[in-house]
Coordinates of C-alpha atoms in Angstrom, one line a residue:
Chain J
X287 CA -73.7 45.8 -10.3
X288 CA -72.6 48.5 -7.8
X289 CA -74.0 48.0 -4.1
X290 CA -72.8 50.2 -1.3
X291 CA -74.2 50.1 1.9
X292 CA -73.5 52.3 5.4
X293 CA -70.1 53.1 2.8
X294 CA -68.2 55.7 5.3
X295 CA -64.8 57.1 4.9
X296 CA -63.1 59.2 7.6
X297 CA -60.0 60.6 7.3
X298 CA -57.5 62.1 10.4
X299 CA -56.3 65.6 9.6
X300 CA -54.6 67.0 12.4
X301 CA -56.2 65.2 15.3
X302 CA -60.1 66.1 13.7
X303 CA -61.8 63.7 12.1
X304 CA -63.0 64.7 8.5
X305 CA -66.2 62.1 7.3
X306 CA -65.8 62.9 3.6
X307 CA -68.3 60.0 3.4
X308 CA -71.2 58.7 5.4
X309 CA -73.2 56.0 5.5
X310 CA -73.6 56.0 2.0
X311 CA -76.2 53.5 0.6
X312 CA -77.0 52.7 -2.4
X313 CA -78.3 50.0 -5.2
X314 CA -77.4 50.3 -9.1
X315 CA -78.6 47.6 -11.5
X316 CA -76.6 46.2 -14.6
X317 CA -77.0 48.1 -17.4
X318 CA -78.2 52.0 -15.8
X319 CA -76.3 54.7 -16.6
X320 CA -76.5 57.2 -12.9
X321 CA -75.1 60.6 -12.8
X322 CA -73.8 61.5 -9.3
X323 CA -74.3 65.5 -8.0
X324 CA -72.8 67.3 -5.7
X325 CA -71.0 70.6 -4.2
X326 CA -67.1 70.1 -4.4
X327 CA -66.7 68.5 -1.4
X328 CA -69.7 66.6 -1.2
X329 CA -67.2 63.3 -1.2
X330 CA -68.1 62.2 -5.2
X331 CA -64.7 61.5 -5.8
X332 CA -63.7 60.0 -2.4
X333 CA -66.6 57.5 -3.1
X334 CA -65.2 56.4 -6.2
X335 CA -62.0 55.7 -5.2
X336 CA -63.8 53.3 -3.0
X337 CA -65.6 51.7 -5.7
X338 CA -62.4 51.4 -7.6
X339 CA -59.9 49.8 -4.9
X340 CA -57.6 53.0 -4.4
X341 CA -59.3 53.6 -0.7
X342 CA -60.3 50.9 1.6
X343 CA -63.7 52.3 3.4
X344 CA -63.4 53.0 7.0
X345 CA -67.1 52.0 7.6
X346 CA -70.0 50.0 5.8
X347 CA -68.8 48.1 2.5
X348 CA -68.8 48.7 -1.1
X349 CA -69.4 45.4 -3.7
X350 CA -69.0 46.1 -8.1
X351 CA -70.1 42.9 -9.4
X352 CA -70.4 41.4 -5.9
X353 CA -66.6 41.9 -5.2
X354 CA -64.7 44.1 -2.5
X355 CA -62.6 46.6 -4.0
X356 CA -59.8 47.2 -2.0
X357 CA -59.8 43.1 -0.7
X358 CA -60.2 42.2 -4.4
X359 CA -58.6 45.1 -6.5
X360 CA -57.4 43.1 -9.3
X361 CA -60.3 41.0 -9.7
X362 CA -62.3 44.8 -9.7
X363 CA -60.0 46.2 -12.0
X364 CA -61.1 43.7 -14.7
X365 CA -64.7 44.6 -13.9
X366 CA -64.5 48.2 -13.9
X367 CA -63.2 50.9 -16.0
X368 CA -62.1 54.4 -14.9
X369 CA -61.6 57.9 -16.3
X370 CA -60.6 61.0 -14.0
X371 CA -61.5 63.7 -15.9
X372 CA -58.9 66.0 -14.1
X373 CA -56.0 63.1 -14.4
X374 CA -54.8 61.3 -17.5
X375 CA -53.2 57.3 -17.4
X376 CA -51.6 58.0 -20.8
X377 CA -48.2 58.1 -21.1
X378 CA -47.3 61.6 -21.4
X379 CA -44.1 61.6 -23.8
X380 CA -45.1 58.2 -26.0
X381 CA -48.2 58.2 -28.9
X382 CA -51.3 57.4 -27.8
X383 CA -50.9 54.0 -29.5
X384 CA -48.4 53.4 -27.0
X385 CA -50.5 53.9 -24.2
X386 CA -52.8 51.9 -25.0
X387 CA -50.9 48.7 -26.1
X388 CA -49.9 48.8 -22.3
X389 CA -53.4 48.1 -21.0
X390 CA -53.4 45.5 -23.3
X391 CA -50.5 43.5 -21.4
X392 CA -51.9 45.3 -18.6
X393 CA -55.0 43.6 -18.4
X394 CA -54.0 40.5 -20.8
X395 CA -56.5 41.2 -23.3
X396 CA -55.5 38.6 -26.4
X397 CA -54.1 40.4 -29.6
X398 CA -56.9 39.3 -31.8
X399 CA -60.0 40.5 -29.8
X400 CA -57.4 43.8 -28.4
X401 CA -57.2 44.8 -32.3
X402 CA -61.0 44.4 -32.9
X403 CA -61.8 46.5 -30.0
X404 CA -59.3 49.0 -30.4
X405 CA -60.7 49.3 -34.2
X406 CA -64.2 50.3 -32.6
X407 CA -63.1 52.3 -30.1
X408 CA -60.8 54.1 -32.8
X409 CA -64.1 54.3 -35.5
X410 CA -66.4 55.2 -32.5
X411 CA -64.3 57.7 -31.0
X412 CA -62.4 59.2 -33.7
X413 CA -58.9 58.6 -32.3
X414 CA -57.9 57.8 -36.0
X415 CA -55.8 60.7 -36.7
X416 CA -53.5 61.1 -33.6
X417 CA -53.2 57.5 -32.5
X418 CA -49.4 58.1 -33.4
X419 CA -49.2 61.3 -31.7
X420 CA -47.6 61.7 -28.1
X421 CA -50.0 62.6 -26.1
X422 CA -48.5 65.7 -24.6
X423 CA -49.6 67.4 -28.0
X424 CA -53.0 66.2 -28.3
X425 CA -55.7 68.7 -27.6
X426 CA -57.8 67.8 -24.3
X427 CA -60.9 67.0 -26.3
X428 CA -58.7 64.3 -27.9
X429 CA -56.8 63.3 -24.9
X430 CA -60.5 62.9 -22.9
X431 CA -61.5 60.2 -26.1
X432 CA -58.0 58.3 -25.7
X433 CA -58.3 58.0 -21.7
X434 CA -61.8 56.8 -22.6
X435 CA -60.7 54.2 -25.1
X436 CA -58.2 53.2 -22.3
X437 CA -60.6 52.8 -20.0
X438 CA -62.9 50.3 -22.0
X439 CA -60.2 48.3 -23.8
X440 CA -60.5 45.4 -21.4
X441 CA -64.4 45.5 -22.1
X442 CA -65.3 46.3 -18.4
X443 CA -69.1 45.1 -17.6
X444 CA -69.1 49.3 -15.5
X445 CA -67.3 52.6 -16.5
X446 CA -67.1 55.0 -14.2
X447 CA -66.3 58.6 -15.3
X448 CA -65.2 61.5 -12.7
X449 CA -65.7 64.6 -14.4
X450 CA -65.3 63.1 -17.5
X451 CA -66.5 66.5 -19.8
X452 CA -64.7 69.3 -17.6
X453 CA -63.1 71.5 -19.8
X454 CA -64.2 70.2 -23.0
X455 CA -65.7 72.8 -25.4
X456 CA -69.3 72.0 -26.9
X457 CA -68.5 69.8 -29.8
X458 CA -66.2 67.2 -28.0
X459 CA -68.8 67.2 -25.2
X460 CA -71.6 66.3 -27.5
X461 CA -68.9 63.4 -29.2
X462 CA -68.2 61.8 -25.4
X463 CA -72.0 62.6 -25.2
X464 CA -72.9 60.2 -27.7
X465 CA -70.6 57.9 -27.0
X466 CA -71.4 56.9 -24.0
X467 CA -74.8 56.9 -24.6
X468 CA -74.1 54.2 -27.5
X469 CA -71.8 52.1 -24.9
X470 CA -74.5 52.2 -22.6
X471 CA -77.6 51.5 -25.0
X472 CA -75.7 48.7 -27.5
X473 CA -73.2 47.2 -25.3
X474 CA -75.1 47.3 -21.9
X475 CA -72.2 49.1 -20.1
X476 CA -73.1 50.1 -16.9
X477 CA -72.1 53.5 -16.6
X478 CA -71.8 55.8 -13.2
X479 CA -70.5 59.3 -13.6
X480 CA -70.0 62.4 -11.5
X481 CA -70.2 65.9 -12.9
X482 CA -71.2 69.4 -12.6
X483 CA -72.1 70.0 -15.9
X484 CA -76.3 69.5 -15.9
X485 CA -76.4 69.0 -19.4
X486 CA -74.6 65.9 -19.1
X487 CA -77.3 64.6 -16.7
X488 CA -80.1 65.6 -18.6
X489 CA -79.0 64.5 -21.9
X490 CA -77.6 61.0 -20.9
X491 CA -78.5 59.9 -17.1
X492 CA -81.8 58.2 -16.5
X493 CA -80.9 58.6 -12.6
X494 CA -79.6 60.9 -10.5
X495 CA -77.8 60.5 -7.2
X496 CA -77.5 63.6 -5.2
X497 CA -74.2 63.4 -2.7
X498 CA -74.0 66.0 0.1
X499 CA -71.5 66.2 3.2
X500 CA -71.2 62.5 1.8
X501 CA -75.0 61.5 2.6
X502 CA -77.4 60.4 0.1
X503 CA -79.6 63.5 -0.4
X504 CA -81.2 62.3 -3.1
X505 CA -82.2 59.4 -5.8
X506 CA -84.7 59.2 -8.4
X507 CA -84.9 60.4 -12.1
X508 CA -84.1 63.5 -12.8
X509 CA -87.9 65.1 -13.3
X510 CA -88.3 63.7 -9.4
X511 CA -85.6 66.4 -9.0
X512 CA -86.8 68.7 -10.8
X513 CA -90.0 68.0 -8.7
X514 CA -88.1 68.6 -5.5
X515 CA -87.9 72.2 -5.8
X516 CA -91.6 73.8 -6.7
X517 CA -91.5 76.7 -9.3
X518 CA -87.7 76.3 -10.4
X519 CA -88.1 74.7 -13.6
X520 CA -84.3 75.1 -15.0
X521 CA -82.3 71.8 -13.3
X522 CA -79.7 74.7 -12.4
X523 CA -82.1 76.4 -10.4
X524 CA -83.3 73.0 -8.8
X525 CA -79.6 72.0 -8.1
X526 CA -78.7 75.3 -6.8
X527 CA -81.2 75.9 -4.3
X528 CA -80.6 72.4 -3.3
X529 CA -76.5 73.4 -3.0
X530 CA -77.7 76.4 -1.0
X531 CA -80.4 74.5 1.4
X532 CA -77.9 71.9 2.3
X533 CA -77.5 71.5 6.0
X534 CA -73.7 72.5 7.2
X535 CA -73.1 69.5 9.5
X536 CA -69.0 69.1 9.4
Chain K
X118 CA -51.4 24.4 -5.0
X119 CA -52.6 26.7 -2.1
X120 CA -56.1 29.0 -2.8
X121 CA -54.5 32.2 -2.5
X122 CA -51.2 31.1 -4.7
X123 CA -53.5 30.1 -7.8
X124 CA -55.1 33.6 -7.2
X125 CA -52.0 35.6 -7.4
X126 CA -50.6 33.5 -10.1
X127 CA -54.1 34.1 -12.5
X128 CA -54.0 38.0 -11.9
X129 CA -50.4 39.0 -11.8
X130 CA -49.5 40.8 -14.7
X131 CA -47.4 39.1 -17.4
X132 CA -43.0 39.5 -17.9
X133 CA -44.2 41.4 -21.1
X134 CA -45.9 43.7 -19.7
X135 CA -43.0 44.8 -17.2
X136 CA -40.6 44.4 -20.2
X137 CA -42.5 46.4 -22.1
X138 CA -42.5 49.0 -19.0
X139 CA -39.0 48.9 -19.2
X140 CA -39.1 49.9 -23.2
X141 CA -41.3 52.8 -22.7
X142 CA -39.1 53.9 -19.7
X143 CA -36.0 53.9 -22.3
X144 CA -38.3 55.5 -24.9
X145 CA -39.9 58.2 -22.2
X146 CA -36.0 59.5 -21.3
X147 CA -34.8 59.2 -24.6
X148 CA -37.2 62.4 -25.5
X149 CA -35.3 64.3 -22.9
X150 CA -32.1 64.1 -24.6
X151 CA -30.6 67.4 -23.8
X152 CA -31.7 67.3 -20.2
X153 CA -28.9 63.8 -20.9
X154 CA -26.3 65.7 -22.9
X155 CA -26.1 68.6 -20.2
X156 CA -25.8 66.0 -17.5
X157 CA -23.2 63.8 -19.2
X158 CA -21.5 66.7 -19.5
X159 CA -21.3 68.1 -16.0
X160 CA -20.6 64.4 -15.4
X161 CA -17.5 65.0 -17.4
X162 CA -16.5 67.9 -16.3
X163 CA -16.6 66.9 -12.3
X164 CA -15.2 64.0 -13.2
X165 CA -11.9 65.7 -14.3
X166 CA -11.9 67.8 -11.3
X167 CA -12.2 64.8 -8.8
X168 CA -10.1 62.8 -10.8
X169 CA -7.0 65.4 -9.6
X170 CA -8.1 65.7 -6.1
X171 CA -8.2 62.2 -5.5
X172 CA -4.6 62.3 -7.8
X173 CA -3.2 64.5 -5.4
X174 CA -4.6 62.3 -2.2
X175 CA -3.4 59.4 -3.7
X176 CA 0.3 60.9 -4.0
X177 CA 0.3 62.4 -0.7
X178 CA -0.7 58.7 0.6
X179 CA 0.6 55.9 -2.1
X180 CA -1.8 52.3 -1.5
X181 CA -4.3 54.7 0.6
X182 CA -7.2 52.2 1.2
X183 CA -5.8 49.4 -1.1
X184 CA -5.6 51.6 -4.4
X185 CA -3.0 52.8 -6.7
X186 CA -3.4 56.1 -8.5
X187 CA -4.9 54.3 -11.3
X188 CA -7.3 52.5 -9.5
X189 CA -8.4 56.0 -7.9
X190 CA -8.4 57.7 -11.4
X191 CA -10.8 54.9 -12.5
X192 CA -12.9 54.6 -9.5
X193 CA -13.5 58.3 -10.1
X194 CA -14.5 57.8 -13.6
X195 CA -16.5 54.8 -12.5
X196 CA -18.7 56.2 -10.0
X197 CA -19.3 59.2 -12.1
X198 CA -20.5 57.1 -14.6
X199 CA -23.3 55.9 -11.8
X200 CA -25.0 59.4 -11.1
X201 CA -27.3 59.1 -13.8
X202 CA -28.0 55.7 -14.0
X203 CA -28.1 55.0 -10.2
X204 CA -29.6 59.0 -9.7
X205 CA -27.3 59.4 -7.1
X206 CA -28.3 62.9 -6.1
X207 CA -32.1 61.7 -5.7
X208 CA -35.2 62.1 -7.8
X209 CA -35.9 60.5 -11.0
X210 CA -39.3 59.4 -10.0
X211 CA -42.5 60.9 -10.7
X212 CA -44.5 59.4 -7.1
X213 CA -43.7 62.4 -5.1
X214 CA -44.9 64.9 -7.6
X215 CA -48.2 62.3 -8.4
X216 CA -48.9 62.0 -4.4
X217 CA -49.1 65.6 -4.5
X218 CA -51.1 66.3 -6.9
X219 CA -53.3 63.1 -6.8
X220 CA -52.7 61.3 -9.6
X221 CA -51.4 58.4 -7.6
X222 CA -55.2 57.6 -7.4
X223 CA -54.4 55.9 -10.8
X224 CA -51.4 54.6 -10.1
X225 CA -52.8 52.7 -6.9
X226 CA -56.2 51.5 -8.8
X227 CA -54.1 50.0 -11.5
X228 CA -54.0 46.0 -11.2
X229 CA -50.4 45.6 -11.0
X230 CA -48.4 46.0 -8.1
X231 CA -47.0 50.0 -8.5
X232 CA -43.8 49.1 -6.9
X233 CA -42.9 46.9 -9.6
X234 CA -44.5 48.9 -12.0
X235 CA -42.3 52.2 -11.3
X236 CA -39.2 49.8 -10.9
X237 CA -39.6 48.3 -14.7
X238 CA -39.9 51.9 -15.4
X239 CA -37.2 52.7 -13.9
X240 CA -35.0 50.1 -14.9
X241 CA -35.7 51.8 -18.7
X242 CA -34.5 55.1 -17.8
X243 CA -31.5 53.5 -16.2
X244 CA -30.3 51.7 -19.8
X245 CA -31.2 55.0 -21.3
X246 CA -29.2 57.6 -19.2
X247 CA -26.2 54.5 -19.1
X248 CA -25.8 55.1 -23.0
X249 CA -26.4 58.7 -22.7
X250 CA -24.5 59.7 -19.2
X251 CA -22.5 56.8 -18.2
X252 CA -20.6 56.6 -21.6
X253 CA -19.2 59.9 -22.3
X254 CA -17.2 60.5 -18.7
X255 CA -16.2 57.1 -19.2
X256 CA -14.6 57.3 -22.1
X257 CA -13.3 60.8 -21.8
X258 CA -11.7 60.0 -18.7
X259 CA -9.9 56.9 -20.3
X260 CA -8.4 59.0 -23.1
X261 CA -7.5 61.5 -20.7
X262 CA -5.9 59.7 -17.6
X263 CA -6.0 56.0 -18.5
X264 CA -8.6 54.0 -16.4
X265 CA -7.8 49.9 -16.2
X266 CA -9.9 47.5 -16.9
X267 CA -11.5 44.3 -15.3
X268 CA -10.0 41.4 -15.2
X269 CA -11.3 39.0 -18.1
X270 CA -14.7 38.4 -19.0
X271 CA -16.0 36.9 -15.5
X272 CA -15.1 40.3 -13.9
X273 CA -17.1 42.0 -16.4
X274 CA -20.1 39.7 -16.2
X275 CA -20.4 40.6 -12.3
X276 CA -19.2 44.2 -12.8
X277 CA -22.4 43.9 -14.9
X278 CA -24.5 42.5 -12.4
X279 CA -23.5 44.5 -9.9
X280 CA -24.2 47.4 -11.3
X281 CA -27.7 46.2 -12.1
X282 CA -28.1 45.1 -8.9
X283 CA -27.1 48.8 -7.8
X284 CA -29.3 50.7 -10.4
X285 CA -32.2 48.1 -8.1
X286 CA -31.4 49.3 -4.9
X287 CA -30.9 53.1 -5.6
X288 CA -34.6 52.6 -7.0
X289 CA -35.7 51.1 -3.8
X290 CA -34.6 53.9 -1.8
X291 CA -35.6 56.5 -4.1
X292 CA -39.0 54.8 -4.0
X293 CA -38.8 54.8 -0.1
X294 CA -38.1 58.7 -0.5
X295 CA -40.9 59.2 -2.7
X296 CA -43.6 56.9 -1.3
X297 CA -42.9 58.8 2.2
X298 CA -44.6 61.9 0.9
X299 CA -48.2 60.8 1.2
X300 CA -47.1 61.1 5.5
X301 CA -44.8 64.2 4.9
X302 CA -46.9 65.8 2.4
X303 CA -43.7 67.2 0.5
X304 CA -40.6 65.4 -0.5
X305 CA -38.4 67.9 -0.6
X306 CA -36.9 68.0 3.2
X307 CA -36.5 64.0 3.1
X308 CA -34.6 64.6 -0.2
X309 CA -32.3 66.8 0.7
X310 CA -31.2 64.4 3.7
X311 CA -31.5 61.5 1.1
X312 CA -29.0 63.6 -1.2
X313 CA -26.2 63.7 1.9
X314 CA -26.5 60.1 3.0
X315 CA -26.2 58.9 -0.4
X316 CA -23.2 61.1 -1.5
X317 CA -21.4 60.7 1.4
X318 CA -22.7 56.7 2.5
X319 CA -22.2 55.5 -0.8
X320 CA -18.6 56.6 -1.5
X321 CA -19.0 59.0 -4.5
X322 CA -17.7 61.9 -2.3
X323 CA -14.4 59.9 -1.2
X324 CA -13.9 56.2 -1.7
X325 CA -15.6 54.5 1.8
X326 CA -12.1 52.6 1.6
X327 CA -10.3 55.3 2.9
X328 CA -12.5 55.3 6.1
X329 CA -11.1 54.0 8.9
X330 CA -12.0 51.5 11.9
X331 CA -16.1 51.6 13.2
X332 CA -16.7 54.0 10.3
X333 CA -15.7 52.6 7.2
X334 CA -17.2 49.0 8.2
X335 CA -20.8 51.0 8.9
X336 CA -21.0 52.7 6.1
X337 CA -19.6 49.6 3.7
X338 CA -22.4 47.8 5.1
X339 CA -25.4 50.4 4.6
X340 CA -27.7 50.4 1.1
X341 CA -25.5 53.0 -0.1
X342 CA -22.5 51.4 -0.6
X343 CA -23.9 49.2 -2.5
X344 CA -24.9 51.8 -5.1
X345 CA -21.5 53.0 -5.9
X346 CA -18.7 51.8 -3.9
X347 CA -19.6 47.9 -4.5
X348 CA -20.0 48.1 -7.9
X349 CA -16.7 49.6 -8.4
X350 CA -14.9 47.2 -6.2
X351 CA -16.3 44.4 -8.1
X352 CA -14.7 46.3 -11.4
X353 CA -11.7 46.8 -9.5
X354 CA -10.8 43.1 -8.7
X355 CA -10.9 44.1 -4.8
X356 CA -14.3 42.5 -4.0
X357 CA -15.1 38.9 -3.4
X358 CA -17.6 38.2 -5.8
X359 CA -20.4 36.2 -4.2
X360 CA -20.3 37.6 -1.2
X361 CA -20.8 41.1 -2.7
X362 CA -23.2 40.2 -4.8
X363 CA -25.6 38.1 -2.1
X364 CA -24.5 41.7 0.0
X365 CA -26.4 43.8 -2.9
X366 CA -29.4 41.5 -3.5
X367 CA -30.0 41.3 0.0
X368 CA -30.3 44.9 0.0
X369 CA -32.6 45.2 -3.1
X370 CA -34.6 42.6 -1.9
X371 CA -35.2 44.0 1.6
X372 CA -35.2 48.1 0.1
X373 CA -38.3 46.4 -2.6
X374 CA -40.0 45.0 0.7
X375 CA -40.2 48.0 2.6
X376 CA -41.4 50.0 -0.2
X377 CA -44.1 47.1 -0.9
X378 CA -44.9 47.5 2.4
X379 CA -45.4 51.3 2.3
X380 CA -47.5 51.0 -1.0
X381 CA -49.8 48.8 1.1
X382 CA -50.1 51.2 4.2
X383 CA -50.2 54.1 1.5
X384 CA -53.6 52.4 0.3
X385 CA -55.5 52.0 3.5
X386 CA -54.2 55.1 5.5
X387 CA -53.4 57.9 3.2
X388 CA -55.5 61.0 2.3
X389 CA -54.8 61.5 -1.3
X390 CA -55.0 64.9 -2.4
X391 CA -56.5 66.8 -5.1
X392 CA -60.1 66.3 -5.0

């Protein structure tokens, strides 16, 4: 579903050349649900910007459902859903509602299977009592689950989720939790997400990619991780002293 | 019909969904009613105060640039009634503040071209700021000096299109300004030098009639004249309509271009910021 291989992106700030990705490679299958680690920095987000169209790579290639994203961006977009944790594509001043009537002429989804979905998405993710609030006054547990619905209106075969549980106290984590377990287990989503949070991979990611100075540093499940590091038995430990051990190379 | 063609045509977005842009621009501006009230207001107020200097230059110098004191009374009111609509002094878009703080990433992964995305919106907040700041100076100015009017109805319809074509144009350089961030990293400096070509190029600080020789024919042929001096000679009868028109979507049409063309280069070479 996802392929990247030798994925690099360099940037130019002031005549240095900044690889916040290198020769990235890497394989995931319809229907996995990956959690990606890494130090801020590491180039997590910079990668899926890639996968979603918004940067063109400046090395390798990048393929969601065997399409370029940034030659095919549209074609993607219909593929692929997004959420960015730190960001919201609601409309600030309108009801949620709003907001997500637009990515139903945004992504041409017909009325009749738009108002089944958005009954599911509504049951599944409690948006029920603030659908008809502006989004500027909803709480940012509630404003996560309405980007969310957003994101999987157009019934997108992969979601990918930047930080999708920063910030969110321990009750709405455990809702988007469950949630995207469900989407993943009964719908076959295939579902890639970055975090820092290490409950998030424990509880819901059968695989873990570890990104570092925007190299593969690791892939496997996360007891091979755990495995990595001998005598840490916490994953925070493990991904700590992984953090630390990292090789400065910039 | 051509491969790539039958491409664009099955995965552009549909007229509703840029009309319904253009309803939730409206709807977006509406909420900011007193941010409208306070500028129809200072809109007003200005108004009054050009309305006599340009009374006194137009005593001091009867049929300056082709106009009467009534004409110059109206043009005033006229062109006041533009600043909101047409922004005049700048801004109005939110790219700038998005490029800096990196939401842009979702504006650009969007599958709909962001130019005409931002313009739909803009085109809302345009119809909302005309009722709310283009009315009131308007009107007050009318009671209180006497503005004419177009000649019959075909006057008005291009009046109206011209000033649509106007509220385009001002977008497409306000886009330009915006969009030009993710090089300069901060809009502010362009702005300010985007705030003094467009007051003075565009004829809201003296009519661009009353410029003589090289001048006055430079600047009446620059985007910015076709944001508030055009417009107003189209209302005034002095224009020749088709000409003026083609003159104004010529400029829309090359200002949309660039800033297509920016969007593009945006994607491929720009560091977006904010992790």
């Amino acid at each position: 579903m996802i392929d990247a291989d030798r994925l690099g992106r360099s940037f130019r700030v002031r005549r240095t050349t900044v690889h916040a990705v290198r020769d990235l490679s890497f394989h995931v299958a319809a229907g996995e649900f990956v959690g990606c680690l890494g130090p801020n920095g590491a180039g997590k987000s910079t990668t899926i910007k890639m996968l979603t169209g918004v940067l063109a790579p400046t090395s390798g290639r990048v393929t969601v459902a065997g399409l370029a994203p940034s030659r095919r961006r549209t074609a993607v977009a219909r593929e692929i859903g997004v959420v960015f944790g730190q960001r919201t594509t609601l409309w600030w001043d309108l009801p949620l509602r709003d907001s997500l009537d637009l990515v139903r002429l945004l992504y041409k989804v017909d009325r009749v299977r738009f108002r089944e979905r958005l009954g599911e998405l509504t049951e599944r993710l409690g948006l029920g009592g603030f659908l008809a609030t502006p989004v500027r006054q909803l709480s940012l547990g509630q404003r996560m689950r309405g980007d969310i619905a957003a994101a999987l209106l157009h019934d997108p075969s992969v979601l990918v989720l930047d930080e999708p549980t920063i910030g969110l106290d321990v009750v709405s984590k455990a809702e988007v939790r469950a949630f995207l377990r469900d989407l993943n287990a009964e719908r076959g989503t295939t579902v890639l997400l970055t975090t820092h949070d290490l409950g998030d991979v424990e509880r819901l990611c059968r695989r873990v990619l570890l990104i570092d100075h925007g190299r593969l540093a690791f892939d496997g499940t996360v007891d091979e991780l755990r495995a990595t590091v001998p005598g840490e038995t916490s994953i925070e430990d493990v991904v700590a002293h992984l953090y630390r051990n990292s090789p400065p190379s910039r | 019909m051509p491969t790539v063609h039958r491409r664009f045509l099955a995965s552009s977005p549909s007229i509703s969904l840029y009309a319904q842009l253009v309803r939730y621009g409206f709807r977006k501006h509406a909420t900011y009613w007193g941010a409208a009230a306070a500028g129809a207001f200072t809109n007003t107020v200005f108004g009054v105060l050009r309305a006599y200097v340009l009374i006194a230059l137009w005593r001091a110098r009867p049929g300056l640039g082709g106009y009467d004191i009534a004409d110059a009374v109206t043009f005033c009111f006229l062109t006041q009634a533009y600043i909101g609509p047409m922004q005049v002094f700048g801004g109005g878009l939110e790219i700038a503040q998005r490029v800096r703080s990196g939401d842009i990433a979702l504006d650009l992964a969007r599958p709909a071209p962001l130019v005409l995305w931002t313009l739909s919106e803009d085109l809302g907040r345009a119809g909302y700021l005309f009722l709310a700041r283009s009315l009131p100076p308007t009107v007050v100015g009318a009671l209180l000096f006497g503005i004419v009017l177009p000649d019959g109805a075909a006057v008005w319809a291009a009046f109206a299109a011209s000033f649509a074509l106007g509220v385009v144009i001002s977008f497409g350089w306000r886009y330009i300004v915006a969009l030009a961030t993710c090089w300069l990293r901060d809009d502010r400096g362009l702005a300010v030098v985007s705030l003094v070509l467009t007051t003075f190029f565009s004829g809201l600080m003296l009519p661009l009639v009353i410029f003589p020789g090289w001048l006055g024919t430079v600047a009446r042929a620059l985007p910015w004249s076709a944001m508030v001096q055009v417009p107003a000679d189209v209302y005034l009868g002095t224009a020749d309509i088709p000409r003026t028109l083609g003159f104004q979507a010529l400029w829309a049409a090359v200002l949309l271009a660039l800033g297509a063309l920016l969007t593009r280069a945006a994607r491929r070479r720009v560091v977006i910021d904010g992790g």
